[in-house]
Coordinates of C-alpha atoms and ligand atoms in Angstrom, one line a residue:
Chain A
M628 CA -13.8 36.5 -7.7
L629 CA -13.1 37.4 -4.2
V630 CA -14.1 34.9 -1.5
I631 CA -14.3 35.3 2.1
K632 CA -14.6 32.8 4.6
D633 CA -15.6 33.1 8.3
L634 CA -13.2 35.7 8.7
T635 CA -12.5 37.3 12.2
K636 CA -10.2 39.9 13.5
I637 CA -9.9 40.7 17.3
F638 CA -7.9 43.8 18.3
Y639 CA -6.3 43.4 21.6
R640 CA -7.0 39.7 22.0
G641 CA -6.8 38.6 25.6
T642 CA -6.8 41.9 27.1
S643 CA -9.4 43.6 28.9
N644 CA -9.7 46.1 25.4
E645 CA -10.4 43.1 23.5
N646 CA -12.3 44.1 20.5
T647 CA -14.0 41.8 17.9
A648 CA -14.1 44.0 15.1
L649 CA -15.0 41.4 12.3
N650 CA -17.3 38.6 13.3
N651 CA -17.4 35.7 11.2
I652 CA -17.7 37.6 7.8
N653 CA -18.6 35.4 5.1
L654 CA -18.8 37.3 1.3
T655 CA -18.3 36.3 -1.8
V656 CA -17.5 39.3 -4.2
N657 CA -18.3 37.8 -8.1
E658 CA -16.2 39.1 -10.9
G659 CA -16.9 42.6 -12.2
D660 CA -18.9 43.4 -8.9
F661 CA -19.0 47.2 -7.6
I662 CA -20.1 46.8 -4.2
T663 CA -20.8 50.0 -2.0
I664 CA -20.2 49.4 1.9
V665 CA -21.9 51.6 4.6
G666 CA -22.4 51.1 8.5
S667 CA -22.3 53.0 11.4
N668 CA -19.0 54.2 13.0
G669 CA -16.7 51.4 14.3
A670 CA -18.9 48.7 12.4
G671 CA -15.8 47.3 10.9
K672 CA -15.7 48.5 7.3
S673 CA -12.1 49.6 7.2
T674 CA -10.9 46.4 9.3
L675 CA -12.4 44.3 6.2
L676 CA -10.6 46.2 3.7
N677 CA -7.6 46.3 5.7
S678 CA -7.7 42.3 6.5
I679 CA -8.2 41.9 2.6
A680 CA -5.2 44.1 1.9
G681 CA -3.2 42.0 4.2
V682 CA -2.5 45.1 6.6
F683 CA -2.4 42.8 9.7
P684 CA -2.8 39.1 10.1
V685 CA -6.7 38.0 10.9
E686 CA -7.8 35.7 13.9
K687 CA -9.8 33.0 11.9
G688 CA -10.8 33.0 8.4
K689 CA -9.5 32.7 4.8
I690 CA -9.5 35.2 1.9
L691 CA -9.3 34.0 -1.5
L692 CA -8.6 36.2 -4.5
N693 CA -9.3 34.7 -7.9
G694 CA -8.6 31.1 -6.2
K695 CA -5.3 32.1 -4.6
D696 CA -5.2 32.3 -0.9
I697 CA -4.2 35.7 0.1
T698 CA -4.7 35.5 3.7
C699 CA -2.3 36.7 6.1
Q700 CA 0.0 37.8 3.2
T701 CA 2.0 41.0 4.0
E702 CA 0.7 44.0 2.8
Y703 CA 2.9 44.7 0.1
K704 CA 2.7 41.1 -1.4
C705 CA -1.1 41.4 -1.4
A706 CA -1.1 44.7 -3.3
K707 CA 0.3 43.2 -6.4
N708 CA -3.4 42.6 -7.4
I709 CA -5.0 45.2 -5.2
G710 CA -5.4 48.9 -5.8
R711 CA -6.3 51.0 -2.9
V712 CA -7.1 54.5 -2.4
F713 CA -7.5 56.0 1.1
Q714 CA -9.6 59.1 2.7
D715 CA -6.3 61.1 2.9
P716 CA -5.5 62.4 -0.5
L717 CA -2.0 62.5 0.8
S718 CA -1.4 58.9 1.3
G719 CA -1.7 57.5 -2.1
T720 CA 1.2 59.5 -3.7
S721 CA 4.9 60.4 -3.3
P722 CA 5.0 64.6 -2.9
E723 CA 8.6 65.0 -3.6
M724 CA 8.4 63.0 -6.8
T725 CA 7.1 64.2 -10.1
I726 CA 3.5 63.3 -11.8
E727 CA 5.4 61.0 -14.6
Q728 CA 7.6 59.4 -11.9
N729 CA 4.8 58.4 -9.5
L730 CA 2.7 57.1 -12.3
S731 CA 6.0 55.1 -13.7
L732 CA 5.9 53.2 -10.4
A733 CA 2.1 52.5 -10.8
I734 CA 2.3 51.5 -14.1
S735 CA 5.4 48.8 -13.6
K736 CA 3.4 47.7 -10.6
S737 CA 2.8 44.3 -11.8
N738 CA 6.5 43.6 -13.2
N739 CA 9.5 43.1 -10.6
L740 CA 11.6 46.3 -10.2
S741 CA 14.4 46.3 -12.2
L742 CA 17.4 48.7 -13.1
K743 CA 15.7 49.8 -16.6
W744 CA 14.9 53.5 -16.9
G745 CA 12.0 54.6 -14.8
L746 CA 11.0 56.8 -17.6
T747 CA 11.4 56.4 -21.5
S748 CA 9.5 57.9 -24.4
Y749 CA 7.6 54.9 -25.0
K750 CA 6.5 55.1 -21.1
R751 CA 5.5 58.7 -21.2
K752 CA 3.3 58.2 -24.0
I753 CA 1.4 55.8 -22.0
I754 CA 1.4 58.2 -19.0
K755 CA 0.2 60.9 -21.1
K756 CA -2.7 58.7 -22.6
H757 CA -3.8 57.6 -19.5
L758 CA -3.6 61.3 -17.7
K759 CA -5.7 62.4 -20.8
K760 CA -8.3 60.2 -19.2
I761 CA -8.9 62.2 -15.9
D762 CA -9.3 65.2 -17.9
L763 CA -7.7 67.6 -15.5
G764 CA -4.8 68.6 -17.9
L765 CA -2.2 66.9 -15.7
E766 CA -0.9 65.2 -19.3
D767 CA 0.7 68.9 -19.8
R768 CA 2.5 68.8 -16.1
L769 CA 4.2 65.7 -16.3
T770 CA 7.2 67.0 -14.5
T771 CA 5.7 68.8 -11.7
K772 CA 5.9 67.5 -8.4
V773 CA 2.9 66.1 -6.9
K774 CA 3.1 68.4 -3.5
L775 CA 2.1 71.2 -5.8
L776 CA -1.2 69.5 -6.9
S777 CA -4.7 70.4 -5.1
G778 CA -6.3 67.6 -2.5
G779 CA -8.9 66.7 -5.5
Q780 CA -5.9 66.4 -8.3
R781 CA -3.8 64.1 -6.0
Q782 CA -6.5 61.9 -5.3
A783 CA -7.5 61.9 -9.0
L784 CA -3.8 60.9 -9.5
T785 CA -4.3 58.3 -6.8
L786 CA -7.1 56.6 -8.6
L787 CA -5.5 56.7 -11.8
M788 CA -2.5 54.9 -10.0
A789 CA -4.7 52.5 -8.3
T790 CA -6.2 51.2 -11.7
V791 CA -3.9 51.6 -14.3
A792 CA -2.1 48.3 -13.6
D793 CA -5.6 46.6 -14.1
P794 CA -5.8 45.3 -10.4
G795 CA -7.9 42.3 -9.7
L796 CA -9.6 44.2 -7.0
L797 CA -10.0 48.0 -6.0
L798 CA -10.7 49.1 -2.5
L799 CA -12.0 52.4 -1.5
D800 CA -12.4 53.7 1.8
E801 CA -14.2 56.8 1.9
H802 CA -11.8 58.3 -0.5
T803 CA -13.9 61.4 -1.4
A804 CA -14.6 61.8 2.2
A805 CA -12.0 64.8 2.5
L806 CA -12.5 66.7 -0.2
D807 CA -14.9 69.9 -1.0
P808 CA -18.3 68.6 -2.4
A809 CA -17.6 69.8 -6.0
T810 CA -14.4 68.2 -6.1
A811 CA -16.0 64.9 -4.6
I812 CA -18.4 64.6 -7.2
K813 CA -15.9 65.0 -9.9
I814 CA -13.8 62.2 -8.0
K815 CA -16.9 60.0 -8.0
K816 CA -17.7 60.7 -11.6
L817 CA -14.0 59.6 -12.3
T818 CA -13.9 56.5 -10.1
A819 CA -17.1 55.0 -11.7
E820 CA -15.5 55.8 -15.4
L821 CA -12.3 54.2 -14.3
I822 CA -14.2 51.0 -12.8
N823 CA -16.3 50.6 -15.8
E824 CA -13.6 51.1 -18.3
N825 CA -11.7 48.2 -17.1
N826 CA -14.5 46.5 -15.2
I827 CA -12.6 46.4 -12.2
T828 CA -13.9 44.5 -9.3
T829 CA -14.5 47.0 -6.6
L830 CA -15.3 47.5 -2.9
M831 CA -16.1 51.3 -2.0
V832 CA -16.7 52.0 1.6
T833 CA -18.7 55.4 1.9
H834 CA -20.7 57.5 4.6
N835 CA -22.8 59.1 1.9
M836 CA -26.0 57.1 1.9
E837 CA -27.0 58.4 -1.6
D838 CA -23.8 57.5 -3.6
A839 CA -24.1 54.0 -1.9
I840 CA -27.7 53.5 -3.5
K841 CA -26.8 55.0 -6.8
M842 CA -23.2 53.8 -7.4
G843 CA -22.4 50.2 -7.9
N844 CA -24.6 46.9 -8.7
R845 CA -24.6 45.7 -4.9
L846 CA -25.1 47.1 -1.5
I847 CA -23.6 46.0 1.7
M848 CA -24.5 47.5 5.4
M849 CA -22.5 46.4 8.2
D850 CA -22.8 46.7 11.9
D851 CA -20.8 45.4 15.1
G852 CA -18.3 43.3 12.9
Q853 CA -20.9 41.8 10.9
I854 CA -22.8 42.0 7.4
I855 CA -26.4 42.8 8.4
Y856 CA -27.5 43.4 4.5
D857 CA -26.4 42.4 1.1
I858 CA -28.7 44.0 -1.2
T859 CA -28.6 43.4 -5.3
G860 CA -30.5 43.5 -8.4
K861 CA -34.1 44.9 -8.3
N862 CA -33.9 45.3 -4.6
K863 CA -31.0 47.6 -4.9
D864 CA -32.7 49.8 -7.4
N865 CA -35.8 50.4 -5.6
L866 CA -33.7 51.5 -2.3
T867 CA -34.1 54.9 -0.8
I868 CA -32.1 56.4 2.0
E869 CA -35.3 56.2 4.2
K870 CA -36.0 52.4 3.5
L871 CA -32.2 51.7 4.4
L872 CA -32.0 53.5 7.6
K873 CA -35.4 51.8 8.4
M874 CA -33.7 48.3 7.8
F875 CA -30.9 49.4 9.8
E876 CA -33.1 50.4 12.8
N877 CA -35.1 47.0 12.3
K878 CA -32.1 45.2 12.4
H879 CA -30.2 47.3 15.2
G880 CA -32.6 48.1 17.5
S881 CA -31.6 52.3 17.5
K882 CA -30.9 54.8 15.4
F883 CA -28.0 54.8 12.6
N884 CA -24.8 56.3 13.9
N885 CA -22.5 57.6 12.1
D886 CA -20.9 60.9 12.9
R887 CA -19.9 61.8 9.1
I888 CA -23.1 60.6 7.8
L889 CA -24.3 62.2 4.7
L890 CA -28.0 61.7 3.6
S891 CA -27.9 63.7 0.6
V892 CA -25.4 65.6 -1.5
Chain B
M93 CA 44.2 82.8 1.7
N94 CA 47.0 81.4 -0.6
L95 CA 46.6 78.7 -3.4
S96 CA 48.0 75.9 -1.6
F97 CA 45.5 76.5 1.0
A98 CA 42.6 76.6 -1.7
L99 CA 43.9 73.4 -3.1
T100 CA 44.0 71.5 0.2
S101 CA 40.6 72.1 1.0
L102 CA 39.4 71.3 -2.3
E103 CA 41.2 67.7 -2.1
Q104 CA 39.7 67.3 1.3
G105 CA 36.0 68.4 0.1
L106 CA 36.6 65.9 -2.7
A107 CA 37.6 63.0 -0.4
F108 CA 35.0 63.4 1.9
A109 CA 32.1 64.2 -0.8
L110 CA 31.1 60.5 -1.1
M111 CA 30.5 60.6 2.6
A112 CA 28.4 63.5 1.8
L113 CA 26.5 61.7 -0.8
G114 CA 26.1 58.7 1.7
V115 CA 24.6 60.9 4.2
F116 CA 22.3 62.5 1.8
I117 CA 20.9 59.1 0.3
T118 CA 19.8 57.9 3.9
F119 CA 19.2 61.4 5.6
R120 CA 17.4 63.0 2.7
I121 CA 16.2 60.3 0.2
L122 CA 15.5 57.3 2.5
D123 CA 14.3 59.7 5.5
F124 CA 16.3 57.3 7.8
A125 CA 18.7 59.0 10.4
D126 CA 21.6 56.9 10.1
L127 CA 24.7 57.0 12.5
T128 CA 26.2 54.0 11.1
V129 CA 28.3 56.6 9.2
D130 CA 30.7 57.5 12.0
G131 CA 31.9 53.9 12.1
S132 CA 31.4 53.1 8.4
L133 CA 33.9 55.7 7.4
P134 CA 36.9 54.5 9.6
L135 CA 35.8 51.0 8.4
G136 CA 36.9 52.3 5.1
A137 CA 40.0 53.7 5.9
A138 CA 41.0 50.6 8.1
V139 CA 40.0 47.8 5.4
S140 CA 42.0 50.0 3.0
A141 CA 44.9 50.9 5.2
R142 CA 45.3 47.1 6.6
L143 CA 45.1 45.8 2.7
I144 CA 47.6 48.4 1.5
T145 CA 50.3 47.1 4.4
A146 CA 49.5 43.6 3.4
G147 CA 51.1 44.5 0.0
V148 CA 47.6 44.5 -1.9
N149 CA 46.9 47.2 -4.7
P150 CA 45.8 50.5 -3.5
F151 CA 42.8 50.6 -5.9
F152 CA 41.7 47.0 -5.2
S153 CA 41.5 48.2 -1.6
L154 CA 39.0 50.9 -2.2
A155 CA 36.8 48.2 -3.6
A156 CA 36.9 46.0 -0.5
A157 CA 36.4 49.3 1.7
L158 CA 33.2 49.5 -0.5
F159 CA 32.0 46.2 0.1
A160 CA 33.0 46.2 3.8
G161 CA 30.8 49.5 4.0
G162 CA 28.0 47.7 2.1
L163 CA 27.8 44.9 5.2
A164 CA 27.7 47.9 7.4
G165 CA 24.8 49.2 6.0
T166 CA 23.3 45.6 6.0
I167 CA 23.9 44.8 9.7
T168 CA 22.0 48.6 10.5
G169 CA 19.5 47.4 8.1
F170 CA 18.9 43.8 9.6
L171 CA 18.7 45.6 13.1
N172 CA 16.0 47.9 11.9
T173 CA 13.9 46.2 9.4
K174 CA 14.1 42.5 11.1
L175 CA 14.6 43.1 14.6
K176 CA 12.4 46.2 14.5
I177 CA 15.0 48.4 16.5
A178 CA 14.5 52.3 15.9
P179 CA 16.8 53.5 12.8
L180 CA 18.6 55.9 15.2
L181 CA 19.6 53.1 17.6
S182 CA 20.4 50.5 14.9
G183 CA 22.9 52.9 13.5
I184 CA 24.0 53.8 17.1
L185 CA 24.5 49.7 17.8
T186 CA 26.2 49.2 14.3
M187 CA 28.7 52.3 14.9
T188 CA 29.5 51.1 18.4
S189 CA 30.5 47.6 17.3
L190 CA 32.7 49.1 14.2
Y191 CA 34.9 50.6 16.7
S192 CA 35.9 47.5 18.0
I193 CA 36.0 45.7 14.5
N194 CA 37.9 48.6 13.5
L195 CA 40.5 47.6 15.8
R196 CA 40.6 44.0 14.9
V197 CA 41.0 45.0 11.3
M198 CA 43.8 47.3 12.0
G199 CA 45.1 45.4 14.7
R200 CA 46.3 48.7 16.4
P201 CA 44.7 52.1 16.5
N202 CA 46.5 53.6 13.9
I203 CA 48.3 52.7 10.7
P204 CA 50.3 55.2 8.9
L205 CA 50.7 55.0 4.8
I206 CA 53.3 57.6 4.4
S207 CA 55.9 55.7 2.7
R208 CA 53.3 53.3 1.5
E209 CA 52.0 53.1 -2.1
T210 CA 48.6 54.8 -2.5
I211 CA 46.4 55.6 -5.1
F212 CA 47.9 59.1 -5.0
S213 CA 51.5 58.0 -5.5
I214 CA 50.6 55.7 -8.2
T215 CA 49.1 58.5 -10.2
E216 CA 52.1 60.7 -9.7
D217 CA 54.2 57.9 -11.0
W218 CA 52.1 58.1 -14.2
G219 CA 53.7 61.6 -14.4
L220 CA 50.9 63.9 -12.7
A221 CA 52.6 66.3 -10.7
Y222 CA 51.2 67.2 -7.2
P223 CA 49.0 68.5 -6.7
W224 CA 47.0 67.5 -9.8
N225 CA 47.4 63.9 -9.2
N226 CA 45.4 64.3 -6.1
I227 CA 42.5 66.5 -7.7
I228 CA 42.1 64.8 -10.9
L229 CA 42.1 61.5 -9.4
L230 CA 39.7 62.5 -6.6
A231 CA 37.4 64.4 -9.0
A232 CA 37.4 61.8 -11.5
L233 CA 36.5 59.1 -8.9
I234 CA 33.5 61.5 -7.3
I235 CA 31.9 62.4 -10.9
A236 CA 32.1 58.6 -11.8
A237 CA 30.3 57.7 -8.4
K238 CA 27.6 60.8 -8.7
L239 CA 26.8 59.8 -12.4
I240 CA 26.3 56.1 -11.4
L241 CA 24.2 57.3 -8.5
D242 CA 22.1 59.8 -10.5
A243 CA 21.5 56.9 -12.9
F244 CA 20.6 54.7 -10.4
L245 CA 18.2 57.1 -8.9
N246 CA 16.4 57.3 -12.3
T247 CA 15.6 53.7 -12.8
Q248 CA 12.7 51.9 -11.3
L249 CA 14.4 50.6 -8.6
G250 CA 15.9 54.2 -7.8
F251 CA 12.3 55.7 -8.1
A252 CA 11.1 53.3 -5.6
L253 CA 13.9 53.9 -3.2
R254 CA 13.1 57.7 -3.3
A255 CA 9.5 57.1 -2.9
T256 CA 10.2 54.9 0.1
G257 CA 11.7 57.9 2.2
D258 CA 8.7 59.8 1.1
N259 CA 5.6 58.0 1.2
P260 CA 6.2 54.4 2.6
Q261 CA 2.5 53.5 2.6
M262 CA 2.4 54.4 -1.3
I263 CA 5.3 52.1 -1.8
R264 CA 3.5 49.5 -0.1
S265 CA 0.4 50.0 -1.9
M266 CA 2.5 49.4 -5.1
G267 CA 3.4 46.0 -4.3
I268 CA 7.2 47.0 -2.8
S269 CA 8.7 45.9 0.5
T270 CA 9.7 49.0 2.1
N271 CA 12.2 46.9 4.3
S272 CA 14.0 45.7 1.1
M273 CA 14.1 49.4 0.1
K274 CA 15.6 50.7 3.2
M275 CA 18.0 47.7 3.2
L276 CA 19.1 48.8 -0.2
G277 CA 19.5 52.4 1.0
L278 CA 21.5 51.6 3.9
I279 CA 24.0 49.5 2.0
I280 CA 24.6 52.2 -0.9
S281 CA 24.9 54.8 1.2
N282 CA 27.5 53.0 3.7
S283 CA 29.4 51.7 0.7
F284 CA 29.7 55.3 -0.4
V285 CA 30.8 56.3 3.2
A286 CA 33.1 53.5 3.5
L287 CA 34.9 54.5 0.2
S288 CA 35.1 58.0 1.3
G289 CA 37.1 56.8 4.1
A290 CA 39.4 54.8 2.2
L291 CA 40.1 57.8 0.0
V292 CA 40.4 59.9 3.1
G293 CA 43.0 57.6 4.8
Q294 CA 44.9 57.3 1.7
Y295 CA 45.0 61.1 1.3
Q296 CA 46.0 61.9 4.9
G297 CA 48.3 59.3 4.8
F298 CA 47.1 57.1 7.9
A299 CA 43.9 55.4 9.0
D300 CA 42.9 56.0 12.6
V301 CA 40.4 54.5 14.9
N302 CA 39.0 57.8 16.1
M303 CA 38.6 59.3 12.8
G304 CA 35.0 58.6 12.4
I305 CA 33.9 61.1 15.3
G306 CA 31.6 63.9 14.1
T307 CA 31.4 62.5 10.3
I308 CA 27.7 62.4 10.3
V309 CA 27.4 66.3 11.3
A310 CA 30.0 67.1 8.7
G311 CA 28.0 65.3 6.2
L312 CA 24.8 66.8 7.2
A313 CA 26.5 70.3 7.0
S314 CA 27.5 69.4 3.6
V315 CA 24.1 68.2 2.6
I316 CA 22.5 71.6 4.0
I317 CA 24.9 73.8 2.4
G318 CA 24.6 72.3 -0.9
E319 CA 20.6 72.5 -0.3
V320 CA 20.8 76.2 0.6
L321 CA 22.7 77.2 -2.4
I322 CA 21.0 75.0 -5.0
G323 CA 17.3 75.0 -3.5
E324 CA 15.1 72.4 -5.1
H325 CA 16.0 70.3 -8.6
S326 CA 16.3 67.4 -10.1
I327 CA 18.7 64.5 -8.6
V328 CA 21.2 65.2 -11.0
V329 CA 21.7 69.1 -9.8
T330 CA 20.8 68.1 -6.3
T331 CA 24.0 65.4 -6.2
L332 CA 26.0 68.1 -7.5
G333 CA 25.1 70.4 -4.6
V334 CA 26.2 68.1 -2.2
I335 CA 29.4 67.5 -3.4
V336 CA 29.9 71.3 -3.9
G337 CA 28.4 71.7 -0.1
S338 CA 31.2 69.0 0.9
I339 CA 33.8 71.0 -0.8
L340 CA 32.9 74.5 0.7
Y341 CA 32.4 73.0 4.2
R342 CA 36.0 72.0 4.0
F343 CA 36.7 75.6 2.7
S344 CA 34.9 77.2 5.7
I345 CA 36.9 75.2 8.2
S346 CA 40.1 75.8 6.6
I347 CA 39.2 79.5 6.9
A348 CA 37.9 79.5 10.6
L349 CA 41.4 77.7 11.8
N350 CA 43.3 80.1 9.6
L351 CA 41.8 83.1 11.4
G352 CA 42.6 81.3 14.7
L353 CA 40.0 79.0 15.9
A354 CA 41.4 76.2 17.8
A355 CA 41.2 72.6 15.9
S356 CA 39.6 71.1 18.8
D357 CA 36.6 73.5 19.1
L358 CA 35.8 72.8 15.5
K359 CA 33.4 70.2 16.1
L360 CA 31.3 72.4 18.5
L361 CA 31.4 75.0 15.7
T362 CA 30.1 72.5 12.9
A363 CA 27.4 71.3 15.1
I364 CA 26.1 74.9 16.0
I365 CA 26.2 75.6 12.1
V366 CA 24.1 72.5 11.6
V367 CA 21.5 73.6 14.3
I368 CA 21.3 77.0 12.8
F369 CA 20.4 75.8 9.2
L370 CA 18.3 73.1 10.3
S371 CA 16.3 75.7 12.3
T372 CA 16.1 78.4 9.7
P373 CA 13.3 77.2 7.9
R374 CA 11.4 77.7 11.2
L375 CA 13.2 80.9 11.8
K376 CA 11.9 82.2 8.5
K377 CA 8.0 81.2 9.5
I378 CA 8.6 83.0 12.8
L379 CA 9.9 86.1 11.4
R380 CA 7.1 86.1 8.5
Ligands
ATP623 N1 -5.3 49.2 14.0 C1 -6.3 49.2 15.0 N2 -6.0 48.9 15.9 C2 -6.9 48.5 17.3 N3 -8.2 48.6 17.0 C3 -8.9 49.0 16.0 C4 -7.7 49.2 14.7 N4 -8.4 49.4 13.8 C5 -10.0 49.4 14.0 N5 -10.1 49.2 15.1 C6 -11.2 49.2 15.9 O1 -11.9 48.0 15.1 C7 -13.3 48.6 15.4 C8 -13.8 48.8 13.9 O2 -13.2 50.0 13.2 P1 -13.1 50.1 11.8 O3 -12.0 51.3 11.5 O4 -13.1 49.2 10.9 O5 -14.4 51.1 11.4 P2 -15.5 51.7 10.4 O6 -16.3 50.7 10.0 O7 -14.4 51.6 9.1 O8 -15.4 53.0 11.0 P3 -15.7 54.3 10.5 O9 -16.9 54.5 10.0 O10 -15.7 55.3 11.8 O11 -14.4 54.7 9.5 C9 -13.5 49.6 16.0 O12 -14.4 49.4 17.3 C10 -11.8 50.3 16.0 O13 -11.9 51.1 17.1
MG624 MG1 -13.2 53.4 8.4

C-alpha cells in the first residue's frame, strides 16, 4: 500500500521562477490498484512519480510504501522496491550489454551485489522463462547487445526488467508515447499482462484518454499540482472520453490542454 | 629491426599494459575521463622504489604500489561523487597533488634502482636468463591481472560497473548507487595504473617524479589501437586487445625513434595519432 500525505513540491523555491508543481497531494493507493493518471501539460504527473521514486527531495509531506517512510530517500534506495519505465525506450536498459546481462541485473535487484557470477546456467533458465512471456523471440537472442533491438523490443525488455523482481510498486510515465501505434498497442497489452500476473500495484501516466479509461481499476486526473478527480468502480466503468473532458472543463474553466493528447487510438 | 629491439618493445608494452587496462576501465567501461593516471603511475613507481631502497622485498613493493594507487583513485572518487567536482577536474586535482606527494614519498626527484634487487633481478637469480626472465615474469603478471579483471567484470558487481558507464539511469533504477560504482571503478583503475608504474620503475631501473607525463595519452593510444584491431567483442577479447594495443604502441614508438624521430617529439606524435584515431568514426561518416 502506498500512502501519500500532504505532498508539496516546489521548484526554484524563493526565486522569481518559484513553481509549485505539487500542491498538498493526498492519495492512498491500495494493494493491487492499477491507477491511470491523466492531466494537462505541466499538471505535475511526472513530478508526482519522481517524488515517489525519490529523484528529488520534497518540500512537505510524507510518502509511505507498505508502512515504510520512503520520503526523500535517494533514488537508488527507493528503487529497491519500485519498478520504473520511462517514455524514452533507451533509458531503461544498458545498450552495450547483452539481453541476458541486462536481465541478470534486474533479477538480482533485490539482493545485494556480490562477487557471484552474473550469469549461471540456472539464471539463464530463469531469464529464458521470463523472456518467453513477452513473446518477441528474445529468448533465442540472449547474447545480443540491447542496442541492436528496436525501440519496442527495448521497451518490452525494460518493462520485463521493471517487473521481474516483483516490485511493491510500478511507475509508468507515458511509457508507450514514443512508440509507433502498432508497437504501442503490443506494449500496452504486455503491460496489462505483467501487472495482472503478479498483481503489481501500479501508477501509469498516459496522455491517451481511451487507455486511461480502459486500463486499470482507478483513474486520477491532475491539474495544476492537485488531484482534481479520483474515479473508481462503477463510475470508472461508465466513463467516456467526452464525460472526462467535460469534467475537466467544469473544474478548470477552460478546455483540456495537452499537446500530446490522444482522444482515440 | 633486430631481435633485441623487438624484445625491448615487447617488455615495455607488457610493463605499461596494466596502465592501459586501467585507462580502459575508466574511459571505456565507466565513461569517466580520469586524468589521475598521470599521477598514479609515478606514484606506483615512487612507492615501489622507496620501499626497495628501504630493503623491502620487491614483490611486496608491488602490492604496496597497488594499494597506493587505490588510495589515489579514492581521492578522485571522493572529489567527484561527494564534493560534486567534475570528473575531469577531479582527476586533474588529484594528479597535481600527487606530484607533491610523489616527491615526498621518494624524498628526492629520482631514485635509481640499478644496483638494487628488483623482481627482475630476483627471477634472473632463479635461473632465468635475460630477456626471458623479464618477459615471462611480466607476461605472467599481466595475464593474471587480465584474467582477474575479466572474471570480475562478469560477476554481478562487474555487470553493475559496466552498466554504470553505459546508462547510469538504468543502474539507479536497479537500486544501485552510481556513486559507489564510480568509486569502485576509479579504485580498480588506479590500482592497475600504479602497479604498472611499479613494474615500469623496476624494469627501467629508476623512479622519476616526471615519468607520468603523457601517460593518459599513451594509455588511450593503446586502448584505441586494441579497439581498431579487434573491434567489438566480449570483455575477454577486448581486454586482450588492450594488452596487444599497449605492445603495438611501444613497437610503433621504437620504430619512429629508429627512423630518426627526436625523442622529445614523441608526445606530440602520440597526441596527433590519438586525435586522428578518435576522429576516424567521424571521418568515416563524413566521407560516406
Ligand atoms: N526537474 C525540474 N526542475 C524544474 N521544474 C520542473 C522539473 N520537473 C518539472 N518541473 C516543473 O513542474 C511542473 C510540473 O511538471 P511535470 O513534468 O510534473 O508535468 P507533467 O504533468 O508530467 O506534464 P507533461 O504531460 O507535459 O509530461 C511544470 O511546471 C514543470 O515545468
Ligand atoms: Mg510528464
